[in-house]
JSON list of C-alpha atoms and ligand atoms in Angstrom, two decimals:
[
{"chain": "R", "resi": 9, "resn": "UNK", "atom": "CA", "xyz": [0.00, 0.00, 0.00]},
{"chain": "R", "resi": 10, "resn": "UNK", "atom": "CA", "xyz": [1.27, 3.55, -0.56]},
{"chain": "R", "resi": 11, "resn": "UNK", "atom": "CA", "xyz": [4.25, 4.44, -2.22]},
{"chain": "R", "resi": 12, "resn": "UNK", "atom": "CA", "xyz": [8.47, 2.97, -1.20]},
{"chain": "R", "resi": 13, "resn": "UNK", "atom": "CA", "xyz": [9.15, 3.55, 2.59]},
{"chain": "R", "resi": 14, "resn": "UNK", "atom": "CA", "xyz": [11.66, 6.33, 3.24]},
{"chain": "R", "resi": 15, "resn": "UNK", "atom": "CA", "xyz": [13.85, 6.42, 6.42]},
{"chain": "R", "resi": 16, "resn": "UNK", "atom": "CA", "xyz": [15.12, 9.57, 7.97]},
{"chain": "R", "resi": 17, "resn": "UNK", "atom": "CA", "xyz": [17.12, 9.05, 10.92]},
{"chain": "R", "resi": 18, "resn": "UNK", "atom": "CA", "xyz": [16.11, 5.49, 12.06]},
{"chain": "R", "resi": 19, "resn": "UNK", "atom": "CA", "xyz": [12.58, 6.84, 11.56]},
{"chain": "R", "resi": 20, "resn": "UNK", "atom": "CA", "xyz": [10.75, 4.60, 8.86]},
{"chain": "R", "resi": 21, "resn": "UNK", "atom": "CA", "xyz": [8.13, 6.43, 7.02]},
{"chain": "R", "resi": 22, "resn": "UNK", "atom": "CA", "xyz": [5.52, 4.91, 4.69]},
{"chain": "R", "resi": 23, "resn": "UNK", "atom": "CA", "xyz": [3.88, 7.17, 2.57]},
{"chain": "R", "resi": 24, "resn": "UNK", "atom": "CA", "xyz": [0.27, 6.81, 1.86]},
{"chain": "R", "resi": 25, "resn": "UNK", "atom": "CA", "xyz": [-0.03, 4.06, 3.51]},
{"chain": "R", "resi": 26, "resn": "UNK", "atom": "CA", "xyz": [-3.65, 4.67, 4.29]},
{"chain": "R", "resi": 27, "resn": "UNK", "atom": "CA", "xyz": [-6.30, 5.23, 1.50]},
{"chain": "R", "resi": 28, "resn": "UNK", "atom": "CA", "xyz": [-8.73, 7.82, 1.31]},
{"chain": "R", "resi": 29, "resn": "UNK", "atom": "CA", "xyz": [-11.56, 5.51, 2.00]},
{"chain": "R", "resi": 30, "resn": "UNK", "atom": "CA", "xyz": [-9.12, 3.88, 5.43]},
{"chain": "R", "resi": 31, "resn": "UNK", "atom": "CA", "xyz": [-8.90, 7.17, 6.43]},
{"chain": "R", "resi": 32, "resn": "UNK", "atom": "CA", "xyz": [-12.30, 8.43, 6.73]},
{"chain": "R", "resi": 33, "resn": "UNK", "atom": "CA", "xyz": [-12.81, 5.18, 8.23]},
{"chain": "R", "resi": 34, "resn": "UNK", "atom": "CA", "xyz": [-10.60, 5.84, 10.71]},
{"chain": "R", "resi": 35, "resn": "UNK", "atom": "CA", "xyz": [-11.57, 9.48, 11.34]},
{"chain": "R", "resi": 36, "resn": "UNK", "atom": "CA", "xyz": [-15.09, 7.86, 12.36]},
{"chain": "R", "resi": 37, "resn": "UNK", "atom": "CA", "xyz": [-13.52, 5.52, 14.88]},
{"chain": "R", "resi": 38, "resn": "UNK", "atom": "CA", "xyz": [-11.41, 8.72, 16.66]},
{"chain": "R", "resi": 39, "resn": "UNK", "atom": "CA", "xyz": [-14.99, 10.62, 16.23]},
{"chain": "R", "resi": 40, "resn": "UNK", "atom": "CA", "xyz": [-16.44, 7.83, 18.60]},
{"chain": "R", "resi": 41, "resn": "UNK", "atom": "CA", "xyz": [-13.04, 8.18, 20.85]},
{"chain": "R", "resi": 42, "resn": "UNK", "atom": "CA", "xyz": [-13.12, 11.78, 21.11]},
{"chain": "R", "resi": 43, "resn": "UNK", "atom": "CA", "xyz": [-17.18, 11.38, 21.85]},
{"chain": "R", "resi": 44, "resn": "UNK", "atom": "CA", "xyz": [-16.27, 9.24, 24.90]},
{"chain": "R", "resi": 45, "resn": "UNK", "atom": "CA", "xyz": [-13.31, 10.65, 26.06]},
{"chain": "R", "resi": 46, "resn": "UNK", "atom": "CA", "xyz": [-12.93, 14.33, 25.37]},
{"chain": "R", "resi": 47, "resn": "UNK", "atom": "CA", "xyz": [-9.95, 16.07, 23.96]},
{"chain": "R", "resi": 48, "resn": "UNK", "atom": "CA", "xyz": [-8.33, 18.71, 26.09]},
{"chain": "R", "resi": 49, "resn": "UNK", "atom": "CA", "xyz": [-5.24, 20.58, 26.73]},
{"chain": "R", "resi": 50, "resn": "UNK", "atom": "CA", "xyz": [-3.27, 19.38, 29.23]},
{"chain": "R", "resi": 51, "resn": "UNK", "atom": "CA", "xyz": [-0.30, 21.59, 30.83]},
{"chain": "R", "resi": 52, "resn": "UNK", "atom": "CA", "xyz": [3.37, 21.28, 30.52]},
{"chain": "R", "resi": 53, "resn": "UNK", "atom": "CA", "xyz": [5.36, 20.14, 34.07]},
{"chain": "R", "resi": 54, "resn": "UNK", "atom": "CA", "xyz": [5.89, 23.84, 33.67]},
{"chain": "R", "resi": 55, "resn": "UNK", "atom": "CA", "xyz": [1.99, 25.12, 33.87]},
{"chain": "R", "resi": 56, "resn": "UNK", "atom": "CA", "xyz": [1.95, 26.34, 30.49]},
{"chain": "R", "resi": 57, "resn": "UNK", "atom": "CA", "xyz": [-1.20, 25.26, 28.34]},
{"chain": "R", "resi": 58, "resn": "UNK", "atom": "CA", "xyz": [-0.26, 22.93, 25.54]},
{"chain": "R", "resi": 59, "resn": "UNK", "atom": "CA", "xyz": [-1.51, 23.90, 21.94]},
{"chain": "R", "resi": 60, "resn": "UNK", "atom": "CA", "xyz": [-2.23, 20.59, 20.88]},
{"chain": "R", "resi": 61, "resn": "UNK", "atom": "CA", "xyz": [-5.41, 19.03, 22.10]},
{"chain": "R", "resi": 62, "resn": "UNK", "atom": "CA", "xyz": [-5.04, 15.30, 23.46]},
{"chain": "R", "resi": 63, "resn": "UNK", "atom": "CA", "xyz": [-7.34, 12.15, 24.00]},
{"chain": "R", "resi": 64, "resn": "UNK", "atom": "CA", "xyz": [-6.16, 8.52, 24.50]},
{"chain": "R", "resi": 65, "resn": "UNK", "atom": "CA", "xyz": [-7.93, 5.56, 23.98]},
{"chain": "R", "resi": 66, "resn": "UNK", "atom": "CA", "xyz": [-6.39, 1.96, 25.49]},
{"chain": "R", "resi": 67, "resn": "UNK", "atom": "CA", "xyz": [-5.60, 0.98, 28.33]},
{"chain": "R", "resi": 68, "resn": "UNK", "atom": "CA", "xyz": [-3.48, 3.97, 29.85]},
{"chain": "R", "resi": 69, "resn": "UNK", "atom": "CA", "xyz": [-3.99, 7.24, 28.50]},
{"chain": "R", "resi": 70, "resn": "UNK", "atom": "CA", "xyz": [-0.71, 9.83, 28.50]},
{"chain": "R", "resi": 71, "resn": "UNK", "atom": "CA", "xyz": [-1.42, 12.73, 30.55]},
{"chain": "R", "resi": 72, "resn": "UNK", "atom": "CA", "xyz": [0.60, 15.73, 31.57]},
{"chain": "R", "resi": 73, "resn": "UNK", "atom": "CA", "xyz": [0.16, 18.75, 34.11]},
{"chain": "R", "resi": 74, "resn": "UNK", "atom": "CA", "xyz": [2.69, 20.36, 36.64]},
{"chain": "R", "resi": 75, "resn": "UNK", "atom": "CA", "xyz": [3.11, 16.62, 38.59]},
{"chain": "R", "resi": 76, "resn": "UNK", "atom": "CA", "xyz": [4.69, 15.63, 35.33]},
{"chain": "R", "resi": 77, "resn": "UNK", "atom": "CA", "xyz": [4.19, 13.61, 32.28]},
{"chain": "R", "resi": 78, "resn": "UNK", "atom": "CA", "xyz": [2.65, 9.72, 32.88]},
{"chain": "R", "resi": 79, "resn": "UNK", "atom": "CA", "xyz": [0.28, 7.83, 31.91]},
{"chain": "R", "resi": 80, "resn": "UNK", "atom": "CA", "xyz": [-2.96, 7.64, 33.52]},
{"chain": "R", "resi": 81, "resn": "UNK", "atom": "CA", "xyz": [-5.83, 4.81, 33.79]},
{"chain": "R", "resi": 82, "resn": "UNK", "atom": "CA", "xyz": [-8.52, 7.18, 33.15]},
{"chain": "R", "resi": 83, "resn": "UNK", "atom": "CA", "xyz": [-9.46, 10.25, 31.11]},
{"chain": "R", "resi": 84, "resn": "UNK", "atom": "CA", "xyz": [-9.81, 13.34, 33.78]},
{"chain": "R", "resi": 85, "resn": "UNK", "atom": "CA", "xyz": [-13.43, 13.24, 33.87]},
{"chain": "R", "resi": 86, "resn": "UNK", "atom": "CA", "xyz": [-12.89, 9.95, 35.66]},
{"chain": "R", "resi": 87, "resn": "UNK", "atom": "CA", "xyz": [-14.49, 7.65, 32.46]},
{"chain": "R", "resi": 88, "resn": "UNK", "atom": "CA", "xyz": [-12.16, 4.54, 31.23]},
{"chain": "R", "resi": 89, "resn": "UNK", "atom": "CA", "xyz": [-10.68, 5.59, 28.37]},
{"chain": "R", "resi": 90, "resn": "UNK", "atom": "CA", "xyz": [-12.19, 3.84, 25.28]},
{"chain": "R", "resi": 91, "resn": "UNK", "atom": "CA", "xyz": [-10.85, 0.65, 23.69]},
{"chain": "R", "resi": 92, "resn": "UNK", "atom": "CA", "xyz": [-8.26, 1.26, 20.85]},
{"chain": "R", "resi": 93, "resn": "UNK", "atom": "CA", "xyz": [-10.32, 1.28, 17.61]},
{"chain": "R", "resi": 94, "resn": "UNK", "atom": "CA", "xyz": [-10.02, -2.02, 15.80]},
{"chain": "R", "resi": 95, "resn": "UNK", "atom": "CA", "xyz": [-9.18, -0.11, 12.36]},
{"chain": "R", "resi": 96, "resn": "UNK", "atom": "CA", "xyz": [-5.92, 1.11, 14.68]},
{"chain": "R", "resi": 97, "resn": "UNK", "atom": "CA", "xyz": [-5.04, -1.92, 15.96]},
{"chain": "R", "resi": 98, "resn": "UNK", "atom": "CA", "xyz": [-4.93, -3.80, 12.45]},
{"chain": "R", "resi": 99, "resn": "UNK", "atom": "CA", "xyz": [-2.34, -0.99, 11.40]},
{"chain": "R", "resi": 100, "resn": "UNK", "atom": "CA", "xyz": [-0.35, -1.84, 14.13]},
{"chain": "R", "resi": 101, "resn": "UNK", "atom": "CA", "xyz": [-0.10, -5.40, 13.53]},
{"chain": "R", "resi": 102, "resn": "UNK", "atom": "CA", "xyz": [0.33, -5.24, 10.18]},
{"chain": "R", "resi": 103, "resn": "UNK", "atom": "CA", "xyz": [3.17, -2.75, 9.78]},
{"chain": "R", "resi": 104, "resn": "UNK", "atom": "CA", "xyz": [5.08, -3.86, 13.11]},
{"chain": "R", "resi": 105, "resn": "UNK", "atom": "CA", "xyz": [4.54, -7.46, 12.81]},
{"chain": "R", "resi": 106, "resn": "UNK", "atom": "CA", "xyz": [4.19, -7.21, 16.92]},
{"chain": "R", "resi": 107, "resn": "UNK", "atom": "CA", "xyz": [2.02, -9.38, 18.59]},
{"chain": "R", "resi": 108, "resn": "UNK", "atom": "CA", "xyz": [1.44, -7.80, 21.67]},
{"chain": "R", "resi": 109, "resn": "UNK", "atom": "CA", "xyz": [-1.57, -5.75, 21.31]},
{"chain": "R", "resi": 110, "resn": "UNK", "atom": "CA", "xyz": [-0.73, -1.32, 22.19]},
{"chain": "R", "resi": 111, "resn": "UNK", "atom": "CA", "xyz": [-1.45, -0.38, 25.48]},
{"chain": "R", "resi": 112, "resn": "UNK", "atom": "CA", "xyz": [-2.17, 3.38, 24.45]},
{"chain": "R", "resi": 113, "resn": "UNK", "atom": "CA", "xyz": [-3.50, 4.99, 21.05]},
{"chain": "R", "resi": 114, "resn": "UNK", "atom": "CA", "xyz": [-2.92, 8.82, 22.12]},
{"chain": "R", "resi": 115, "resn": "UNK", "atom": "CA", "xyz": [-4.53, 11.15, 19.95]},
{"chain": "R", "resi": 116, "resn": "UNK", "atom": "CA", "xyz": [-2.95, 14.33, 19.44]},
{"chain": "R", "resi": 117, "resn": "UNK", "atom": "CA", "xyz": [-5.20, 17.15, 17.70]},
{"chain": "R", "resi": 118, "resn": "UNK", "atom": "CA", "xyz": [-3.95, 20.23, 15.90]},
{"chain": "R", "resi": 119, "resn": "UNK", "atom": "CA", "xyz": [-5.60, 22.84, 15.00]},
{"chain": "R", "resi": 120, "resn": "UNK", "atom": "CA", "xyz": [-3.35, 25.84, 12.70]},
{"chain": "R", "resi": 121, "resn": "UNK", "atom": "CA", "xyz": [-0.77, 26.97, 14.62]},
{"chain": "R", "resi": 122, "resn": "UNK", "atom": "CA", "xyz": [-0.62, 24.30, 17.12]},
{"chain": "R", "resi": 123, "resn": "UNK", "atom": "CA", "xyz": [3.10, 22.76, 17.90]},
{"chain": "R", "resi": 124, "resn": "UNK", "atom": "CA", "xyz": [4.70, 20.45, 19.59]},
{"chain": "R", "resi": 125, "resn": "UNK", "atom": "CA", "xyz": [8.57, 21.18, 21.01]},
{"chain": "R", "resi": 126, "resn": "UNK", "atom": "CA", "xyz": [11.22, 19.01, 20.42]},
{"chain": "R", "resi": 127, "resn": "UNK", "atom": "CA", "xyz": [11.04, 15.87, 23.25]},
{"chain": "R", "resi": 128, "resn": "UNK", "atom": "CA", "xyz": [11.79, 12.37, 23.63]},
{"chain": "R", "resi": 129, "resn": "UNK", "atom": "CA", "xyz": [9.00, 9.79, 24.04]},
{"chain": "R", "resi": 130, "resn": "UNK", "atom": "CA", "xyz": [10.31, 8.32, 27.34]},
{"chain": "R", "resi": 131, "resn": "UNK", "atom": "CA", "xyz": [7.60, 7.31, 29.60]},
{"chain": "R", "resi": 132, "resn": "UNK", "atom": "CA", "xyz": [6.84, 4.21, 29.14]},
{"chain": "R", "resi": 133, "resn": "UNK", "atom": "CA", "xyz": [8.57, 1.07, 30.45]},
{"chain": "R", "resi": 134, "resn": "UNK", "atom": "CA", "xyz": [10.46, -0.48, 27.95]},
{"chain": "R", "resi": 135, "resn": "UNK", "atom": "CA", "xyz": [11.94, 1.18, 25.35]},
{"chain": "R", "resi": 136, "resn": "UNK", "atom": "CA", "xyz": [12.53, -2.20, 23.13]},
{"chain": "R", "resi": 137, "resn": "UNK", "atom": "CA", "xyz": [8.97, -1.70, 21.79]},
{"chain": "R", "resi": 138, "resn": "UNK", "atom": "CA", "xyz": [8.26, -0.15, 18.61]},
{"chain": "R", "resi": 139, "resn": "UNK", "atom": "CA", "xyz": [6.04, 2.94, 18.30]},
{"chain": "R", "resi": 140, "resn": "UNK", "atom": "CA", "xyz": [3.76, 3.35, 15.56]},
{"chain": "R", "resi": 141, "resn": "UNK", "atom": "CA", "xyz": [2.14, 7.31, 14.52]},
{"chain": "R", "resi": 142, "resn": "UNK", "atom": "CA", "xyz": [-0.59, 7.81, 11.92]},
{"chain": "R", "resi": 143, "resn": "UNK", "atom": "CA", "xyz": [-0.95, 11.00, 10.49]},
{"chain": "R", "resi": 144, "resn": "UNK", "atom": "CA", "xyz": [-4.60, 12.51, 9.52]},
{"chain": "R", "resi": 145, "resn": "UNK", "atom": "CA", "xyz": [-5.40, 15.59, 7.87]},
{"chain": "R", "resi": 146, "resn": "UNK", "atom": "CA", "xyz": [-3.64, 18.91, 7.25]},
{"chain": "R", "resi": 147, "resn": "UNK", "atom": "CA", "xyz": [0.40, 18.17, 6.54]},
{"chain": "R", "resi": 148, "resn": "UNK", "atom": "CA", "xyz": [2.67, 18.41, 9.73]},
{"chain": "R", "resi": 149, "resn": "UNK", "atom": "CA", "xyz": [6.38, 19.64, 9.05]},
{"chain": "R", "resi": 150, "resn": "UNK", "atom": "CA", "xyz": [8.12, 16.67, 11.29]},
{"chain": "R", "resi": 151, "resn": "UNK", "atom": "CA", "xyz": [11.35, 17.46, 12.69]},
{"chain": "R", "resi": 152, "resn": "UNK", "atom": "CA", "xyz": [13.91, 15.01, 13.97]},
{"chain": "R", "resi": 153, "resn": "UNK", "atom": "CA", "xyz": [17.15, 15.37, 15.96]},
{"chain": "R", "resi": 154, "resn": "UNK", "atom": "CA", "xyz": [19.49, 12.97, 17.67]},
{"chain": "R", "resi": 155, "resn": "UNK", "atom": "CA", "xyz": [19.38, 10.73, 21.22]},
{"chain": "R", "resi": 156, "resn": "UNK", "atom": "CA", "xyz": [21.52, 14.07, 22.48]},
{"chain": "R", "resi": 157, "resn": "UNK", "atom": "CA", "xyz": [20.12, 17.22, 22.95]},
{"chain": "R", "resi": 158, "resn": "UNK", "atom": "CA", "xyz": [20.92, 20.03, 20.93]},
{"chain": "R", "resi": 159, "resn": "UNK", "atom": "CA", "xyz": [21.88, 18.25, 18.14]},
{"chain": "R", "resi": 160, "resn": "UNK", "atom": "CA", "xyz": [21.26, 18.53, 14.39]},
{"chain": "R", "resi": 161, "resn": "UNK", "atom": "CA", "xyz": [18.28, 18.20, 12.88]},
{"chain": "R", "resi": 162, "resn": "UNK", "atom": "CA", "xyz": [16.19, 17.01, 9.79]},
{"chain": "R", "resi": 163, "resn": "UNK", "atom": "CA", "xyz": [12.54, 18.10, 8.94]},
{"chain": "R", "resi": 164, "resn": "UNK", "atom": "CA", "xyz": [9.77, 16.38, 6.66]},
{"chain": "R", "resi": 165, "resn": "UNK", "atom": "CA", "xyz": [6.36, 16.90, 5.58]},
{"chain": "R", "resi": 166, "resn": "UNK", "atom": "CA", "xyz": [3.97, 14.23, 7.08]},
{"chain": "R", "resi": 167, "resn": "UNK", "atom": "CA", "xyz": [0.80, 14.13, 5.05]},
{"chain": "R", "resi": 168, "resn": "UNK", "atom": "CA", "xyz": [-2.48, 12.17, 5.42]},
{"chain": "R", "resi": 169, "resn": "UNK", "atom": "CA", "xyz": [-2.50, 8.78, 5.45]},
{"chain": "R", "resi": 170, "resn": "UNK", "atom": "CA", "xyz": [1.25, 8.34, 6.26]},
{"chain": "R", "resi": 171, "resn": "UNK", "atom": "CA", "xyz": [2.54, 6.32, 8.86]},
{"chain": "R", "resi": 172, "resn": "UNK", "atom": "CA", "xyz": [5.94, 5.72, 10.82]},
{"chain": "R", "resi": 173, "resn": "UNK", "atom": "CA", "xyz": [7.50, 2.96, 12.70]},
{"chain": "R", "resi": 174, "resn": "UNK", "atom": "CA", "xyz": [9.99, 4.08, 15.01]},
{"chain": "R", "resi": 175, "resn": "UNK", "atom": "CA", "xyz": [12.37, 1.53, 16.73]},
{"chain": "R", "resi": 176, "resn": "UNK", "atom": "CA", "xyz": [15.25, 0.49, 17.51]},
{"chain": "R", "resi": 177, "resn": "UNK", "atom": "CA", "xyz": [17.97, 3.08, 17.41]},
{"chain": "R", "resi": 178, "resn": "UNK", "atom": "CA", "xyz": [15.25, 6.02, 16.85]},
{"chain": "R", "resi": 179, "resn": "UNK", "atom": "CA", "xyz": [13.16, 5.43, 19.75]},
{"chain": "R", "resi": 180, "resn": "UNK", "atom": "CA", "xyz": [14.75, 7.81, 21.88]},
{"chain": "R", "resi": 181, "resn": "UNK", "atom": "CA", "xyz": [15.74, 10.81, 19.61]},
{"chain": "R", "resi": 182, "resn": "UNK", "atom": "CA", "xyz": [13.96, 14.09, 19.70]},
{"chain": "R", "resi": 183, "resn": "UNK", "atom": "CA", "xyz": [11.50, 14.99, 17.70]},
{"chain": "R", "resi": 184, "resn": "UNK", "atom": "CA", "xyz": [8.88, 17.58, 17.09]},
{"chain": "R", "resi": 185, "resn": "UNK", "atom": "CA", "xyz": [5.92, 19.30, 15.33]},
{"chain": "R", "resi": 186, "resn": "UNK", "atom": "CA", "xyz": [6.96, 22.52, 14.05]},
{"chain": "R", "resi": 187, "resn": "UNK", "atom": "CA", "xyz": [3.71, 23.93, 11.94]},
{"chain": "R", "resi": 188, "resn": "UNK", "atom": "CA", "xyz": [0.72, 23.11, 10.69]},
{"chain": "R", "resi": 189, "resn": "UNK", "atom": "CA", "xyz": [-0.21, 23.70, 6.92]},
{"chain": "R", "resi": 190, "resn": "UNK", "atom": "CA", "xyz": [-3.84, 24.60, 7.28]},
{"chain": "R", "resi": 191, "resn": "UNK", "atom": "CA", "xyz": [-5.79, 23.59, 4.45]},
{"chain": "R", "resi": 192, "resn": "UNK", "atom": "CA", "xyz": [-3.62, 21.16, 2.58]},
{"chain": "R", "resi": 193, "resn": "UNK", "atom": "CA", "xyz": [-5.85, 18.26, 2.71]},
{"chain": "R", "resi": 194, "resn": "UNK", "atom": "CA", "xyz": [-9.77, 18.03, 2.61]},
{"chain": "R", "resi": 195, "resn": "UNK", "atom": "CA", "xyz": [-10.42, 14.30, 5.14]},
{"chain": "R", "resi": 196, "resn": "UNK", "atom": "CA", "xyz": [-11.19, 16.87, 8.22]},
{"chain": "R", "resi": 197, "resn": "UNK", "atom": "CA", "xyz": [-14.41, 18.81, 7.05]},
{"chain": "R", "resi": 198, "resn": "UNK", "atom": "CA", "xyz": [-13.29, 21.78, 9.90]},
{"chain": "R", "resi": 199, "resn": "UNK", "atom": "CA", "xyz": [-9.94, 21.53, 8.84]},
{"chain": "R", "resi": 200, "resn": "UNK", "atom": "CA", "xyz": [-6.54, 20.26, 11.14]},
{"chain": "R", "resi": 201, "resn": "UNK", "atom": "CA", "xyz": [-4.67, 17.18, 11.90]},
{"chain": "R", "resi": 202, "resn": "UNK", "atom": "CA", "xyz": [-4.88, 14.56, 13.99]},
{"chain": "R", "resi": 203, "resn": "UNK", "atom": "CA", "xyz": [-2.15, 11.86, 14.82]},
{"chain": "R", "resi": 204, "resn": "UNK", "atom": "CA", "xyz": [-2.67, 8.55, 16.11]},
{"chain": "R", "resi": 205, "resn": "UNK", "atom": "CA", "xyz": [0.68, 7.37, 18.25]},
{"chain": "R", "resi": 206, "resn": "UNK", "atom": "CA", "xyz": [0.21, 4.11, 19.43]},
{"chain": "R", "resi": 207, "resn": "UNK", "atom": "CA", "xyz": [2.58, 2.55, 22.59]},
{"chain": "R", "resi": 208, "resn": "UNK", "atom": "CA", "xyz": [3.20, -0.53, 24.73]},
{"chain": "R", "resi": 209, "resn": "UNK", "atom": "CA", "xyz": [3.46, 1.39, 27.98]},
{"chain": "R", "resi": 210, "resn": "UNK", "atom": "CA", "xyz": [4.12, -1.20, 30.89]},
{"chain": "Q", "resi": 21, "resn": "MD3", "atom": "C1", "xyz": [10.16, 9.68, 16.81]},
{"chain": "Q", "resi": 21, "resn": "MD3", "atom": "N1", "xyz": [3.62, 13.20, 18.25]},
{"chain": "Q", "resi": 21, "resn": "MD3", "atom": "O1", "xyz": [2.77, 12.37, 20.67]},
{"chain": "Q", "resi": 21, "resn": "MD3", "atom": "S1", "xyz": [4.27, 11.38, 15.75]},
{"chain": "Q", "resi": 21, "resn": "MD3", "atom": "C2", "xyz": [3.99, 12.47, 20.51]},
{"chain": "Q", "resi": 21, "resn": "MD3", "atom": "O2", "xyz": [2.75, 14.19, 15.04]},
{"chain": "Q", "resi": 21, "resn": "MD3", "atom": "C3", "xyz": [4.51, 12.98, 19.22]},
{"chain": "Q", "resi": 21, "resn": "MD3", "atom": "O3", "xyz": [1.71, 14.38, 16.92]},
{"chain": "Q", "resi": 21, "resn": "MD3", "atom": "C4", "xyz": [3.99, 13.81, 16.99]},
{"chain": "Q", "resi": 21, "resn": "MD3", "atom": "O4", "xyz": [5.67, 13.15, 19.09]},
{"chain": "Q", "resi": 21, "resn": "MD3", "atom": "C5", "xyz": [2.73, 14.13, 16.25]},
{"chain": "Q", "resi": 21, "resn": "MD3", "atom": "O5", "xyz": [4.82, 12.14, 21.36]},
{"chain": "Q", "resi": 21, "resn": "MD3", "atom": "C6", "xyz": [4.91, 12.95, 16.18]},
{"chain": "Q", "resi": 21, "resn": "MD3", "atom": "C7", "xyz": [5.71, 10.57, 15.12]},
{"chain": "Q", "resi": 21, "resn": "MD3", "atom": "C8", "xyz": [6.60, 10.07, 16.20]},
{"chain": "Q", "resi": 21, "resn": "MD3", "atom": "C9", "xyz": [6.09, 9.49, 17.33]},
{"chain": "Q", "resi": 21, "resn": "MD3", "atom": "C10", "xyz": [6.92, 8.97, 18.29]},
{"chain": "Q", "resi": 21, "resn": "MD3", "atom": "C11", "xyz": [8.30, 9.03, 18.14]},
{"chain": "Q", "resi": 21, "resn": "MD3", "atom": "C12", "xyz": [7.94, 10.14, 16.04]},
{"chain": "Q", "resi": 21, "resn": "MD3", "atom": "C13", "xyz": [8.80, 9.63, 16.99]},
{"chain": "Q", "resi": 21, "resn": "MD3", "atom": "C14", "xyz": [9.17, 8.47, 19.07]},
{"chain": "Q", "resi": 21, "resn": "MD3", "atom": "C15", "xyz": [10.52, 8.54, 18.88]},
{"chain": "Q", "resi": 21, "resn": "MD3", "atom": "C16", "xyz": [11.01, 9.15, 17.74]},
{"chain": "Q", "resi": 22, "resn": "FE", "atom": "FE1", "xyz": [6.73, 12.22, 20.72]}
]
């Protein structure tokens, strides 16, 4: 599906991996998430509002706020968050070949001019596991850095229906959303992106 995979920095991208039909598919099943568990804004450690907007649905949602970034059982109201959509889970298997089911699909919402700073993804309990991200909707200029901070870095454009499979040597380099190209694609009828990241956390 989609076109040749392209790797930047240990980071395997697959371009289009996702039809048009998949995706609207799969914009249904976050609808449904997002209906259950509402997105919100959680705060950096440093009580500063984050621009992107944030749901989970699994077993452990991530969650952030001046107490630090973890993962949490349930979504603030105090619900369960919902079960990982069954359209998300095949992607998972079929692109990692895992066989241990994701403990977390976090769903991270942008709207234009939301960001995301450069960070590593280093909460969860073994790093050995892959991560998978689905992008859906407006393009996201991805940037990528090394396991050190401060180091160089690379930037791409993620566009809808992409996905990436980080592991191994990648899983711990910094990365980031720099900007938002608002109105490059037409699957989101009030515009943005959304991005599936799915984790084993424990
Ligand atoms: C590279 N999300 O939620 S997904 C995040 O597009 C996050 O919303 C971005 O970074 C987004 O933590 C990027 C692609 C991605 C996900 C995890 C990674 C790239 C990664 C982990 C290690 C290295
Ligand atoms: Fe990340």
């Amino acid at each position: 599906m989609g076109e040749a995979p392209v790797f930047l920095r240990g980071v395997e991208i697959r371009p289009g991996y996702l039809d048009r039909a998949a995706q609207e598919e799969m914009v249904e099943d976050i609808r449904d998430v997002a209906r259950a568990a509402p997105l919100f804004s959680p705060e950096t450690r440093f009580g500063k509002k984050m621009s992107v907007q944030m749901t989970s649905a699994g077993t452990y949602g991530w969650y952030s706020d001046r107490r630090g970034y973890r993962y949490e059982r349930r979504h603030p109201s105090g619900v369960d968050w919902p079960p990982i959509p069954a359209s998300v889970l095949a992607v998972w298997h079929a692109v990692t070949g895992v066989e241990r089911a994701p403990d977390c699909c976090l769903v991270n919402f942008y709207r234009e001019g939301a960001r995301m700073g450069l960070h590593q993804d280093r909460d969860e309990a073994d790093f050995g596991w892959p991560v998978l991200s689905i992008s859906l909707g407006d393009s996201a200029l991805f940037r990528i850095g090394s396991v050190e901070r401060g180091g160089k870095t690379e930037s791409v454009w993620l566009n809808s229906g992409d996905v990436c499979v980080i592991g191994g040597e990648a899983r711990l380099v910094h990365h980031g959303i720099d900007r938002i190209r608002a109105g490059s694609s037409t699957l989101l009828a009030d515009g943005g992106r959304i991005n599936l990241t799915l984790r084993v956390v424990d």
